[in-house]
Short mmCIF file of C-alpha atoms and ligand atoms in Angstrom, two decimals:
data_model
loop_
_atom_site.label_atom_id
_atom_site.label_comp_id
_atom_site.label_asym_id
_atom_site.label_seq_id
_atom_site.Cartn_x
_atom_site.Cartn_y
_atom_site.Cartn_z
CA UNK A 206 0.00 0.00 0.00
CA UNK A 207 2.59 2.66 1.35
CA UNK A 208 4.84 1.88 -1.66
CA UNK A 209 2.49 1.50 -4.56
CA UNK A 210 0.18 4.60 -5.92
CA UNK A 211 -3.55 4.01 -6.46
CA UNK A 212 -4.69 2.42 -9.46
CA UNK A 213 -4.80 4.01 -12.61
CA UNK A 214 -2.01 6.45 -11.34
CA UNK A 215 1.85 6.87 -12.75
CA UNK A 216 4.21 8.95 -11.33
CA UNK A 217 6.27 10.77 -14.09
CA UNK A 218 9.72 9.85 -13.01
CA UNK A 219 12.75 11.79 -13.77
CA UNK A 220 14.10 9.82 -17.19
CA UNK A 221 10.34 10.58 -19.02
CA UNK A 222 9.85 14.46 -17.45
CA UNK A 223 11.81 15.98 -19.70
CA UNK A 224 8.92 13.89 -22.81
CA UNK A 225 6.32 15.59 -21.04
CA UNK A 226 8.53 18.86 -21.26
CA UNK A 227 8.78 18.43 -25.04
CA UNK A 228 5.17 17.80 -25.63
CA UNK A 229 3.99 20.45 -23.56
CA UNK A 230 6.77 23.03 -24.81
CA UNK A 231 5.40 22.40 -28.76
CA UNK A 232 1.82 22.98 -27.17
CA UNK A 233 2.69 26.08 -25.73
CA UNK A 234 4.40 27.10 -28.94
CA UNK A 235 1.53 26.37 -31.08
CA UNK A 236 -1.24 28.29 -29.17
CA UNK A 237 0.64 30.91 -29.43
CA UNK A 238 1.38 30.92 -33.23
CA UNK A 239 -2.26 30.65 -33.02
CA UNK A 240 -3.23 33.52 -30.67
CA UNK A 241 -4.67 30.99 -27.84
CA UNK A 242 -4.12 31.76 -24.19
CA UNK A 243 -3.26 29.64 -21.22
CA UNK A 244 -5.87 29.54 -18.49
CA UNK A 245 -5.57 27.70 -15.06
CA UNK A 246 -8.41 26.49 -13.36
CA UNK A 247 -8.79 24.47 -9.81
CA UNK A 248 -8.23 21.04 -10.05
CA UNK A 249 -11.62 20.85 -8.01
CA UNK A 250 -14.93 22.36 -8.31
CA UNK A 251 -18.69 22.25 -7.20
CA UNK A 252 -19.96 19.06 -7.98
CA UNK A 253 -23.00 21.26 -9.65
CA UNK A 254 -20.86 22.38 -12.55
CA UNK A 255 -19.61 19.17 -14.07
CA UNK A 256 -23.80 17.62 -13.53
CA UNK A 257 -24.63 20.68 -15.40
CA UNK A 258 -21.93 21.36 -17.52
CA UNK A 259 -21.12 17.51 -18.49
CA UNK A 260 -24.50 16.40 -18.38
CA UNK A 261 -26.51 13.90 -15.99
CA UNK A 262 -26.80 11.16 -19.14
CA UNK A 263 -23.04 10.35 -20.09
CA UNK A 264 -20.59 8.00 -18.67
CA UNK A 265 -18.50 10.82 -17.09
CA UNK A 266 -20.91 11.98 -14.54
CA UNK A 267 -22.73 8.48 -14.28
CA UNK A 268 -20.25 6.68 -13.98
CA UNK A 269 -16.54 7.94 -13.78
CA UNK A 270 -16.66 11.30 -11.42
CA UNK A 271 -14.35 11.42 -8.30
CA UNK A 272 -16.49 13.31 -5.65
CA UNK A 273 -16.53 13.90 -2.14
CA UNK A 274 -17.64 16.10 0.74
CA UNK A 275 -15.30 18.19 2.16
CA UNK A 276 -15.14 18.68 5.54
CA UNK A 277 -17.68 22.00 5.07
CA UNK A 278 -20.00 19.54 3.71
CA UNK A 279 -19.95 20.92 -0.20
CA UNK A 280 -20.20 18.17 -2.69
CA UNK A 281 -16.53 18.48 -4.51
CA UNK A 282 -15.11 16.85 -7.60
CA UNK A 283 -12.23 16.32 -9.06
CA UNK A 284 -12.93 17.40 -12.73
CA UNK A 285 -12.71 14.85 -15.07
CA UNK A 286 -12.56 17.16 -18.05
CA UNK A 287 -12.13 21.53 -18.28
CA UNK A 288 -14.49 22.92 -20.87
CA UNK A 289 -16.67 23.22 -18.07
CA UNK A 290 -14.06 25.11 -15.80
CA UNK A 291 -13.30 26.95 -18.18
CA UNK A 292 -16.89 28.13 -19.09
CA UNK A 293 -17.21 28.65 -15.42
CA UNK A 294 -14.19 31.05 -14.91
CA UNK A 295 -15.02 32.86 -18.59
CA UNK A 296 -18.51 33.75 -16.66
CA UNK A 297 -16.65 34.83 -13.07
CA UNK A 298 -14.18 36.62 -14.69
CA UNK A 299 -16.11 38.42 -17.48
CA UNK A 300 -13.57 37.26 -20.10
CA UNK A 301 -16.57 38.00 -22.50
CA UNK A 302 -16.16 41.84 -21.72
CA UNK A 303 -12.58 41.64 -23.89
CA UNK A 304 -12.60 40.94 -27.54
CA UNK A 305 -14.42 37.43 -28.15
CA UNK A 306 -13.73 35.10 -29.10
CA UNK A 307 -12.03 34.39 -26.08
CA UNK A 308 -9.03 31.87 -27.04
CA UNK A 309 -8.18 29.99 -24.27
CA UNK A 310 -5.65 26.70 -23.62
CA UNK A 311 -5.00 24.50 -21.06
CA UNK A 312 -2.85 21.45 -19.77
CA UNK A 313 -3.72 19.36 -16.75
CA UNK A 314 -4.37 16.45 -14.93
CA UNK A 315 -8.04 15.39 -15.17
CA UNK A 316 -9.52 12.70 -12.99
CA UNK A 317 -12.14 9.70 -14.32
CA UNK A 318 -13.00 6.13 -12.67
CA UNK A 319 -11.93 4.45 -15.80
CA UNK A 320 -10.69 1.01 -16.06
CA UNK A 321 -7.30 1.36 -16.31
CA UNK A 322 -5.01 -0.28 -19.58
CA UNK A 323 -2.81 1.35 -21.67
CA UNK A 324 -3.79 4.67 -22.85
CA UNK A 325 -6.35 4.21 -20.04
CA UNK A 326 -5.79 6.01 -16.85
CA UNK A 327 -7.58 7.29 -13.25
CA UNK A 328 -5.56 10.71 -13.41
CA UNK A 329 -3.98 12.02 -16.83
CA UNK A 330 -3.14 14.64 -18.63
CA UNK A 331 -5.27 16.76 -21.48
CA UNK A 332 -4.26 19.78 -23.54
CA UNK A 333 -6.94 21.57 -24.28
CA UNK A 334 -8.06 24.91 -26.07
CA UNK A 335 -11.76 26.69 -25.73
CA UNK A 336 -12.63 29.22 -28.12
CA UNK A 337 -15.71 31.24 -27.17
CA UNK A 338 -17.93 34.00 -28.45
CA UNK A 339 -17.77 33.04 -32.39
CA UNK A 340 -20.70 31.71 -34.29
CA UNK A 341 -19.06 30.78 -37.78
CA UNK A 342 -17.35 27.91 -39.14
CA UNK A 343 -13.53 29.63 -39.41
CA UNK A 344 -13.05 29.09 -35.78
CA UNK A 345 -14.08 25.64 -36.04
CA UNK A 346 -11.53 25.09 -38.89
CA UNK A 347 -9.07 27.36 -36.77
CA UNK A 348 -8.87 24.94 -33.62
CA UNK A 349 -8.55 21.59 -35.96
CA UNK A 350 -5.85 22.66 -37.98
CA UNK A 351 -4.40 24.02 -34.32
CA UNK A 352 -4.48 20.39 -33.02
CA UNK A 353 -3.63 18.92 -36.37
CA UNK A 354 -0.24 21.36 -36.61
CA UNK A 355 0.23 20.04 -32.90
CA UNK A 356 0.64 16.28 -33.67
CA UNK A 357 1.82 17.05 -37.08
CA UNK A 358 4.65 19.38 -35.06
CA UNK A 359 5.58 16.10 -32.84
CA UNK A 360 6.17 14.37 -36.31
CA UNK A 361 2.78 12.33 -36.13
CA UNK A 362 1.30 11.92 -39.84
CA UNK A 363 -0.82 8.78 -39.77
CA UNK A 364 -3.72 11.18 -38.29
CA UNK A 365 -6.97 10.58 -39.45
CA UNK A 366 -9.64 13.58 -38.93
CA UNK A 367 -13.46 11.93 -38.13
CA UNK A 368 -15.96 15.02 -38.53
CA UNK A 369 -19.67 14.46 -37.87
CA UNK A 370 -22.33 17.77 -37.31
CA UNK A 371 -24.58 16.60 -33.90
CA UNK A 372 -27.10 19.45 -35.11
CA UNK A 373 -28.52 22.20 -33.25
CA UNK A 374 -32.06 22.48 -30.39
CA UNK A 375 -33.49 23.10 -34.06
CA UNK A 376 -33.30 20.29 -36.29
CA UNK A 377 -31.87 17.40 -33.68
CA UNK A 378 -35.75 16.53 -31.96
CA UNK A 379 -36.90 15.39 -35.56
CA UNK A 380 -33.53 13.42 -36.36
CA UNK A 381 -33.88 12.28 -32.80
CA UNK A 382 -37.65 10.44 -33.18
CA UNK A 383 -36.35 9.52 -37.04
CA UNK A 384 -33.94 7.23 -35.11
CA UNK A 385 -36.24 6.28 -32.13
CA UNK A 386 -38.38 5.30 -34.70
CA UNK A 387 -35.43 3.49 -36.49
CA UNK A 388 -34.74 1.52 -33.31
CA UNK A 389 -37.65 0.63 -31.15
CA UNK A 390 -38.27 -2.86 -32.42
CA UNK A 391 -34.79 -3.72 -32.16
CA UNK A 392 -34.67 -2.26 -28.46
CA UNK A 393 -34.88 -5.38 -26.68
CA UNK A 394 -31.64 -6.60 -28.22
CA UNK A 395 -29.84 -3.73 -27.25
CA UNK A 396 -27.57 -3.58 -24.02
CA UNK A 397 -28.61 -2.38 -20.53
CA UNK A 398 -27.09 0.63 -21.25
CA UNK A 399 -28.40 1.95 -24.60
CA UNK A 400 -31.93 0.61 -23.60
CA UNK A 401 -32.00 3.21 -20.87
CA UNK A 402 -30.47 6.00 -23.08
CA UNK A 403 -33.18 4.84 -25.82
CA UNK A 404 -35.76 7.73 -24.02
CA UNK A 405 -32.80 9.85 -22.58
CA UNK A 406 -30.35 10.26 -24.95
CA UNK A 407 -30.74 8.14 -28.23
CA UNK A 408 -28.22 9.51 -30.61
CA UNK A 409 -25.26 7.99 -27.58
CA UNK A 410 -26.49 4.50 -28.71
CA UNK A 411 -24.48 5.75 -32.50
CA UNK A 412 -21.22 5.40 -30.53
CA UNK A 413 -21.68 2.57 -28.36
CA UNK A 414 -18.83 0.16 -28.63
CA UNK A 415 -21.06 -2.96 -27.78
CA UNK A 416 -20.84 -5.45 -30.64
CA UNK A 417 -24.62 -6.28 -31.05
CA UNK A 418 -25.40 -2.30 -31.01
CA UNK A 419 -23.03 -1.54 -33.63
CA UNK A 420 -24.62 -4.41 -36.02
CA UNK A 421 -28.17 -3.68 -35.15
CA UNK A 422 -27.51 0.37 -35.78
CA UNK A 423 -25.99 0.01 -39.26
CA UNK A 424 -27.99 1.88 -41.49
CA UNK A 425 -29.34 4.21 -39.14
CA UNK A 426 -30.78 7.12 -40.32
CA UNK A 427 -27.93 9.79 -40.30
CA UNK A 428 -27.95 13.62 -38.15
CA UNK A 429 -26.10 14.66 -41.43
CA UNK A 430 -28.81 14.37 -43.66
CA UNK A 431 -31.95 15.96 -40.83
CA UNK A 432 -29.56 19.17 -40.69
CA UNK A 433 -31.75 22.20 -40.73
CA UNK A 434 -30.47 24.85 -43.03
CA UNK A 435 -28.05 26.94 -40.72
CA UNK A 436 -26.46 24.07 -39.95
CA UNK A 437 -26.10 22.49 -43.25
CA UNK A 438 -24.27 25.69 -44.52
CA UNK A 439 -22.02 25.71 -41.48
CA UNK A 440 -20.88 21.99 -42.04
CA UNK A 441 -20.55 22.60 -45.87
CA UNK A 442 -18.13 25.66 -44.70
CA UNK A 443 -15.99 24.05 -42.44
CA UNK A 444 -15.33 21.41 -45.03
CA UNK A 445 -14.54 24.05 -47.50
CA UNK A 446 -12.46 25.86 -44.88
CA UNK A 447 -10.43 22.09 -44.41
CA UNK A 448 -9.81 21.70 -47.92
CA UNK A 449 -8.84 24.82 -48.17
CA UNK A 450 -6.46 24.00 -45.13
CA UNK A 451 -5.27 21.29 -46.97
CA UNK A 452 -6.79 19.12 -44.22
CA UNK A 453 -8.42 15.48 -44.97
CA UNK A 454 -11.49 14.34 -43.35
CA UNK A 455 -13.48 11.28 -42.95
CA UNK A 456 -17.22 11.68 -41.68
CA UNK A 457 -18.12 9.49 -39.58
CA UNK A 458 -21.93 9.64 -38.68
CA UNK A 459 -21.37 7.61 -35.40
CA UNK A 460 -19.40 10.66 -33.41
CA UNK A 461 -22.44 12.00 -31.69
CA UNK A 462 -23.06 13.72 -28.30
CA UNK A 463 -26.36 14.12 -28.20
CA UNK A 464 -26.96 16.50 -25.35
CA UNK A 465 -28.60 19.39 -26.10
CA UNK A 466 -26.02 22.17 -25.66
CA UNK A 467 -23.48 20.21 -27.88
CA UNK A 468 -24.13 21.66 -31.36
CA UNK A 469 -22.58 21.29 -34.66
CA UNK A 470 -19.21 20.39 -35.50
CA UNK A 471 -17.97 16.90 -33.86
CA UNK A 472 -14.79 15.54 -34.08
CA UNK A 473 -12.16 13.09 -33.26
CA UNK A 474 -8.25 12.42 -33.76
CA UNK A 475 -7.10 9.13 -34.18
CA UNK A 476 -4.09 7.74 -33.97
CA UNK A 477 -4.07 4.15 -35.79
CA UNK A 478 -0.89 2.91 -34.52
CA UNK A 479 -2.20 3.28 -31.44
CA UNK A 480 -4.90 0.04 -31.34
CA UNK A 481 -7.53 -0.20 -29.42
CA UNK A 482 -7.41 3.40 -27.41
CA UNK A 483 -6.32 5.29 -30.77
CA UNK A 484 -8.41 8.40 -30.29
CA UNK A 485 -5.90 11.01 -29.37
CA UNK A 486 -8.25 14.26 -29.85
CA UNK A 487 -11.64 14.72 -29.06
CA UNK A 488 -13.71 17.84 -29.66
CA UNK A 489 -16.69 19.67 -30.86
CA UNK A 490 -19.38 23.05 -30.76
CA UNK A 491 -21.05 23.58 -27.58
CA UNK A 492 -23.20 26.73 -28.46
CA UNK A 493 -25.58 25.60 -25.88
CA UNK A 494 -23.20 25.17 -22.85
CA UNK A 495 -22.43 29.02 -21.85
CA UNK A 496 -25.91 30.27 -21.14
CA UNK A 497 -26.62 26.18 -19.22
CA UNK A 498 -24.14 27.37 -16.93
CA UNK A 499 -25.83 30.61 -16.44
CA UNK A 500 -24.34 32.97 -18.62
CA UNK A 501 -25.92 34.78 -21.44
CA UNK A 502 -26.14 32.84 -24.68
CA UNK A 503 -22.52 32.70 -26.19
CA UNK A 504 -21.02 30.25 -28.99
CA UNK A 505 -18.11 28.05 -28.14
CA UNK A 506 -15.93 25.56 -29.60
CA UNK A 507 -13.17 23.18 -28.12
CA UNK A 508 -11.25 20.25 -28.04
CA UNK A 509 -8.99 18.30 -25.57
CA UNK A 510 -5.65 15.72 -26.57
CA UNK A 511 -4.65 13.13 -24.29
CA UNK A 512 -1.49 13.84 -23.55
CA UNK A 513 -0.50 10.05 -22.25
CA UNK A 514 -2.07 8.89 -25.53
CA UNK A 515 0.49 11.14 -27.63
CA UNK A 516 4.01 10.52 -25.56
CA UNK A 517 2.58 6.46 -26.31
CA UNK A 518 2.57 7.36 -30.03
CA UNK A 519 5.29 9.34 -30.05
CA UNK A 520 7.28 6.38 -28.13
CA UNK A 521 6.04 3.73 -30.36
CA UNK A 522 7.22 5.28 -33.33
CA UNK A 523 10.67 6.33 -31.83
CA UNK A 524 9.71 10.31 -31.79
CA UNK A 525 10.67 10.47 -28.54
CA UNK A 526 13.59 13.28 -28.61
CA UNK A 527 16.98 13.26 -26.55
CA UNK A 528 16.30 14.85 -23.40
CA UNK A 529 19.14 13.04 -21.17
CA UNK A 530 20.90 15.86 -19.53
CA UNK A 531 24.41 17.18 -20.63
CA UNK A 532 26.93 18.52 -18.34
CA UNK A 533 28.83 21.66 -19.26
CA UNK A 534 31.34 20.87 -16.81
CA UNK A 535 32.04 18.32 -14.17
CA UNK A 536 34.18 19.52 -11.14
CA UNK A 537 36.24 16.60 -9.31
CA UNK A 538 38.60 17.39 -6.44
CA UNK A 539 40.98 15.46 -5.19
CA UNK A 540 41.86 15.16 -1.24
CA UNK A 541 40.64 16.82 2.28
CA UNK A 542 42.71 20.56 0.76
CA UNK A 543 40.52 20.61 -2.47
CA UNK A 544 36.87 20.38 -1.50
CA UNK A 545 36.42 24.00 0.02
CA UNK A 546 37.69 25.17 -3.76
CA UNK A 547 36.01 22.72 -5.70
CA UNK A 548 33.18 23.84 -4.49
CA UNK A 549 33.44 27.71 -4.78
CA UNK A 550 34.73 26.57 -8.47
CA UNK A 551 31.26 24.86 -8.84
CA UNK A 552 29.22 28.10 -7.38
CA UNK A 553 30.79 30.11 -9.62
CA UNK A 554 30.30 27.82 -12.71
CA UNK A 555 26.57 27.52 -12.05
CA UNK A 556 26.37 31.61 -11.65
CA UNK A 557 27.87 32.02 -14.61
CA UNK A 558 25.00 30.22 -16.49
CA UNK A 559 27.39 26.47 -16.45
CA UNK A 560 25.69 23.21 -15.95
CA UNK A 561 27.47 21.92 -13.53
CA UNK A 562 28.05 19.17 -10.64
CA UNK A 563 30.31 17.62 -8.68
CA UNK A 564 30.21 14.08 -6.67
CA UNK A 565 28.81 13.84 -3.09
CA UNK A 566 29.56 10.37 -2.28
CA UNK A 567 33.08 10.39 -1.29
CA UNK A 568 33.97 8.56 -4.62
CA UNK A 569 37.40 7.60 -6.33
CA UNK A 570 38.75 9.86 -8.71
CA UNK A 571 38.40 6.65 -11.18
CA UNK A 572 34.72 6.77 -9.98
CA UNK A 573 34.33 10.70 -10.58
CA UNK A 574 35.77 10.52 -13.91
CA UNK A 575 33.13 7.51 -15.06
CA UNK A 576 30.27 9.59 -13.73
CA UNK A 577 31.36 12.54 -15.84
CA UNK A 578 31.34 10.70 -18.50
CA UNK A 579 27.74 9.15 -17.54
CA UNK A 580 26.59 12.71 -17.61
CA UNK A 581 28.23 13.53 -21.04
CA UNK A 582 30.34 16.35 -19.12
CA UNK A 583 32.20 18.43 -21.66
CA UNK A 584 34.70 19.12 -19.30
CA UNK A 585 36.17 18.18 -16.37
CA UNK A 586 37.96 20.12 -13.81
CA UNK A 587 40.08 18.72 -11.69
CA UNK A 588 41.75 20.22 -8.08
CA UNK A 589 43.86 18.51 -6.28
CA UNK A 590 46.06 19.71 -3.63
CA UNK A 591 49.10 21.29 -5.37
CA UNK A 592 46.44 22.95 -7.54
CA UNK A 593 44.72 24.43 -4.26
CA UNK A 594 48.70 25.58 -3.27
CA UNK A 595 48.87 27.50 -6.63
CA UNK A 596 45.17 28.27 -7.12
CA UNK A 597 44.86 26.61 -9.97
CA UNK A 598 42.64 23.67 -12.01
CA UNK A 599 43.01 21.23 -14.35
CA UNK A 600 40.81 21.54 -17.27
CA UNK A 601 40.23 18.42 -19.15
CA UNK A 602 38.07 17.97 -22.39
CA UNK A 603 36.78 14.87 -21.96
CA UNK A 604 36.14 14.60 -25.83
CA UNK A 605 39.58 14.83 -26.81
CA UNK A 606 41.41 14.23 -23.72
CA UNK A 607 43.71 17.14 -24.13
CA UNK A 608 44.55 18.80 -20.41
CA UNK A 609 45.93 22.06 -19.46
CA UNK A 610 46.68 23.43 -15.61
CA UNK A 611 44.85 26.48 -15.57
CA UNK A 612 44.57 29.52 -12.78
CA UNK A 613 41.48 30.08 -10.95
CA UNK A 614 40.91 33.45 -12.11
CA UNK A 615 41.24 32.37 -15.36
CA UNK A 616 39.11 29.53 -15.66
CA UNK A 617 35.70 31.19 -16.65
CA UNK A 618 37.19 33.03 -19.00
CA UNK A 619 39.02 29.78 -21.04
CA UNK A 620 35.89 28.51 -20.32
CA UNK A 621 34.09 30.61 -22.35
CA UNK A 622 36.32 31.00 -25.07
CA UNK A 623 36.20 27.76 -24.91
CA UNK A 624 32.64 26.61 -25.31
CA UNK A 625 31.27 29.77 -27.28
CA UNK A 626 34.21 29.61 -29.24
P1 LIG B 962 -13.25 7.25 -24.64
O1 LIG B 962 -14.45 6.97 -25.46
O2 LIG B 962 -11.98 6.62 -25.16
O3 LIG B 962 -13.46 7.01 -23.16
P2 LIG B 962 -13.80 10.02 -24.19
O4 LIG B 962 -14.93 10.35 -25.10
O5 LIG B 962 -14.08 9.73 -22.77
O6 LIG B 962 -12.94 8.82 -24.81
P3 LIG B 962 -12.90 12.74 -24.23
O7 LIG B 962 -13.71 13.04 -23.04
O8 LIG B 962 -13.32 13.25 -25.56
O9 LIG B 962 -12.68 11.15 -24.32
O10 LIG B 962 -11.38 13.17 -23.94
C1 LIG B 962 -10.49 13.65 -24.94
C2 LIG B 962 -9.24 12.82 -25.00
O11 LIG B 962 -8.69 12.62 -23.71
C3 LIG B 962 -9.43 11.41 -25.53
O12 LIG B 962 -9.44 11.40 -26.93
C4 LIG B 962 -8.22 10.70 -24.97
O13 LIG B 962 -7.07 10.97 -25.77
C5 LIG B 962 -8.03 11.37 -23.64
N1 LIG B 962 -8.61 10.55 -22.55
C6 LIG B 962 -9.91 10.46 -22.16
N2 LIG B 962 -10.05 9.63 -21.11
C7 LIG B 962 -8.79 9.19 -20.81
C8 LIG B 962 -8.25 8.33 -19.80
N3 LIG B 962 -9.02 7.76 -18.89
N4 LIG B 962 -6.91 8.10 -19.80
C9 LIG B 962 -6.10 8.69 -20.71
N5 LIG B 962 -6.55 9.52 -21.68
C10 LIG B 962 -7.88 9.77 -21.73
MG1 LIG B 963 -14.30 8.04 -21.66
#
């Protein structure tokens, strides 16, 4: 117990931090190229917002929420996703009162009681981006090509873009009893599950992952081909906008929602090599989710990227970049005399902008030596006691093994010529 974390929990140790450095660095980098923002949120909020913001109906809030009381008694939960966050702090903070569309990123741990396998976890890690207060498909186009240029930018190609339109309050009710109507004799053959989203939410039974559901729903009538007018022309846009962005899309009429402030555009990122958790994107309209939360009726658009899901594609493919650590300069002295100036030779290494380090294990000099060469040191300098009598080093370069007794006060400055040359 003490020595093992919970399930569905990995520590990020110190030889994969510097992946999640990488990943997160080109994230940063593209939401900027593309004028997006970085907002952080609480790891924890009112239990309320996620039942509201989520929705009562899906698997997150029936099924995979950590919540708790805290010890005031408020319902807490550790949020299992951000758009809703995010909504909630654009509303507390009056982002709308700058100039929408607000364009917003994130990266985070999120929490879900999922079963846990590979690409599968309790806590991980989503990078995110909300755009809010624009109507039109550019935006839409905007944040696919942003996560598209993301992967792309980590040298992932095999992408494939699903897209799907989920409607609007408009035309969804009539696709909705169209494909009631579709499935109510085959109901009873159904799983548990769909049969009680059948009333409640019938477009979810599109994307369940059941065998016998999947057969029995082929041919299903199609939310593509109900789309009232307004939301025809925005999905004939977007793929115009696509093309135009040079980016390929499949449609795929299973990627539904279904809940009623989800609107529009739907979409999904996989990642083939991947297998069976291959979605590394997931994303979509929510026009309908600002004013459920209580704000005045505002557009949005998002999507989140599991971030576990891209450092296992990135691995599997060998994409993975060298982050092991390389020492400038590795300081070794020699004897009781040379430790007092070894180690004001370190301080001043590491002011002057050197990575540096020295042993702290009372080792052999034989033993120093193989541990600067462990850490790829560039140099080595060396003090032993005579040196300490003249104030002076030894500078070695390890690379070519070429030594020369240097003066103290001299050192930086050989140093730097040196290294910058
Ligand atoms: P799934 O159907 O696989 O459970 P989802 O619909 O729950 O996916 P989203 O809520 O759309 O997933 O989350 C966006 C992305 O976050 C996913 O495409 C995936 O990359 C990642 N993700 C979701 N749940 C997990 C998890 N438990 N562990 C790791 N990554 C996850
Ligand atoms: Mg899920």
């Amino acid at each position: 117990m003490l020595t093992t974390g919970p399930r569905g929990t990995k520590d990020i140790l110190p030889d994969t931090s510097g992946f999640w450095q990488y990943v997160e660095k080109k994230a940063r980098e593209v939401c900027n190229l593309f004028g997006y923002r970085e907002i952080r949120t609480p790891i924890f909020e009112h239990t309320e917002l996620f039942l509201r913001g989520i929705g009562e109906t899906t698997d997150i809030v029936e099924k995979e929420m950590y919540t708790f009381s805290d010890r005031g008694g408020r319902s807490i939960t550790l949020r299992p996703e951000n758009t809703a966050a995010v909504v909630r702090a654009f509303l507390e903070h009056k982002l709308y009162a700058d100039t929408p569309p607000a364009k917003l990123f994130y990266i985070g741990p999120m929490f879900r009681y999922d079963r846990p396998q590979a690409g599968r976890y309790r806590q991980f890690h989503q990078f995110g981006i909300e755009a809010i207060g624009a109507k039109g498909p550019a935006i839409d186009a905007e944040i696919i090509i942003l996560a598209t240029q993301f992967l792309r930018s980590l040298g992932l190609n095999e992408l494939v873009l699903q897209l799907n339109s989920v409607g609007c309050p408009e035309c969804r009710p009539k696709y909705r009893s169209v494909l009631q109507e579709f499935l109510r004799d085959k109901l009873s053959n159904l799983c548990k599950d769909c049969q009680s989203r059948f009333d409640r939410n019938p477009m979810r039974i599109l994307d369940c992952k059941q065998a016998e559901c999947t057969s029995l729903t082929q041919g299903a009538p199609q939310m593509v081909d109900c789309l009232c007018d307004e939301c025809n022309q925005h999905f004939t846009q977007l793929k115009t906008l696509l093309t135009a962005g040079n980016i390929e899309f499949k449609l795929n009429p299973r990627l539904v929602r279904g809940l009623d402030y989800y609107t529009k555009t739907a979409f999904e990122i996989q990642y083939a090599p991947l297998g069976s958790q291959s979605a590394v994107c997931g994303g979509g309209r929510y026009d309908g989710l600002i004013a459920e939360c209580g704000g005045q009726p505002t557009p949005g658009i998002g999507f989140a990227i599991g971030m576990e899901r891209v450092l296992l594609a990135l691995e599997k493919q060998n994409l993975l970049p060298d982050v092991m650590n390389q020492y400038d300069v590795f300081v070794i002295p020699l004897g009781e005399k040379a430790q007092a100036a070894a180690f004001k030779v370190l301080c001043d290494l590491r002011k002057s902008g050197y990575i540096a380090d020295m042993d702290f294990m009372d080792r052999s000099l034989k033993a120093q030596m193989k541990l600067a060469n462990k850490f790829s040191a560039q140099y080595a300098v060396i003090i032993g006691d005579d040196e300490v009598a003249t104030n002076s080093a030894v500078l070695k370069n390890m690379q070519t093994g070429e030594q020369q007794q240097i003066n103290f006060d001299e050192l930086l400055k050989k140093l730097d010529t040196e290294v910058n040359g």
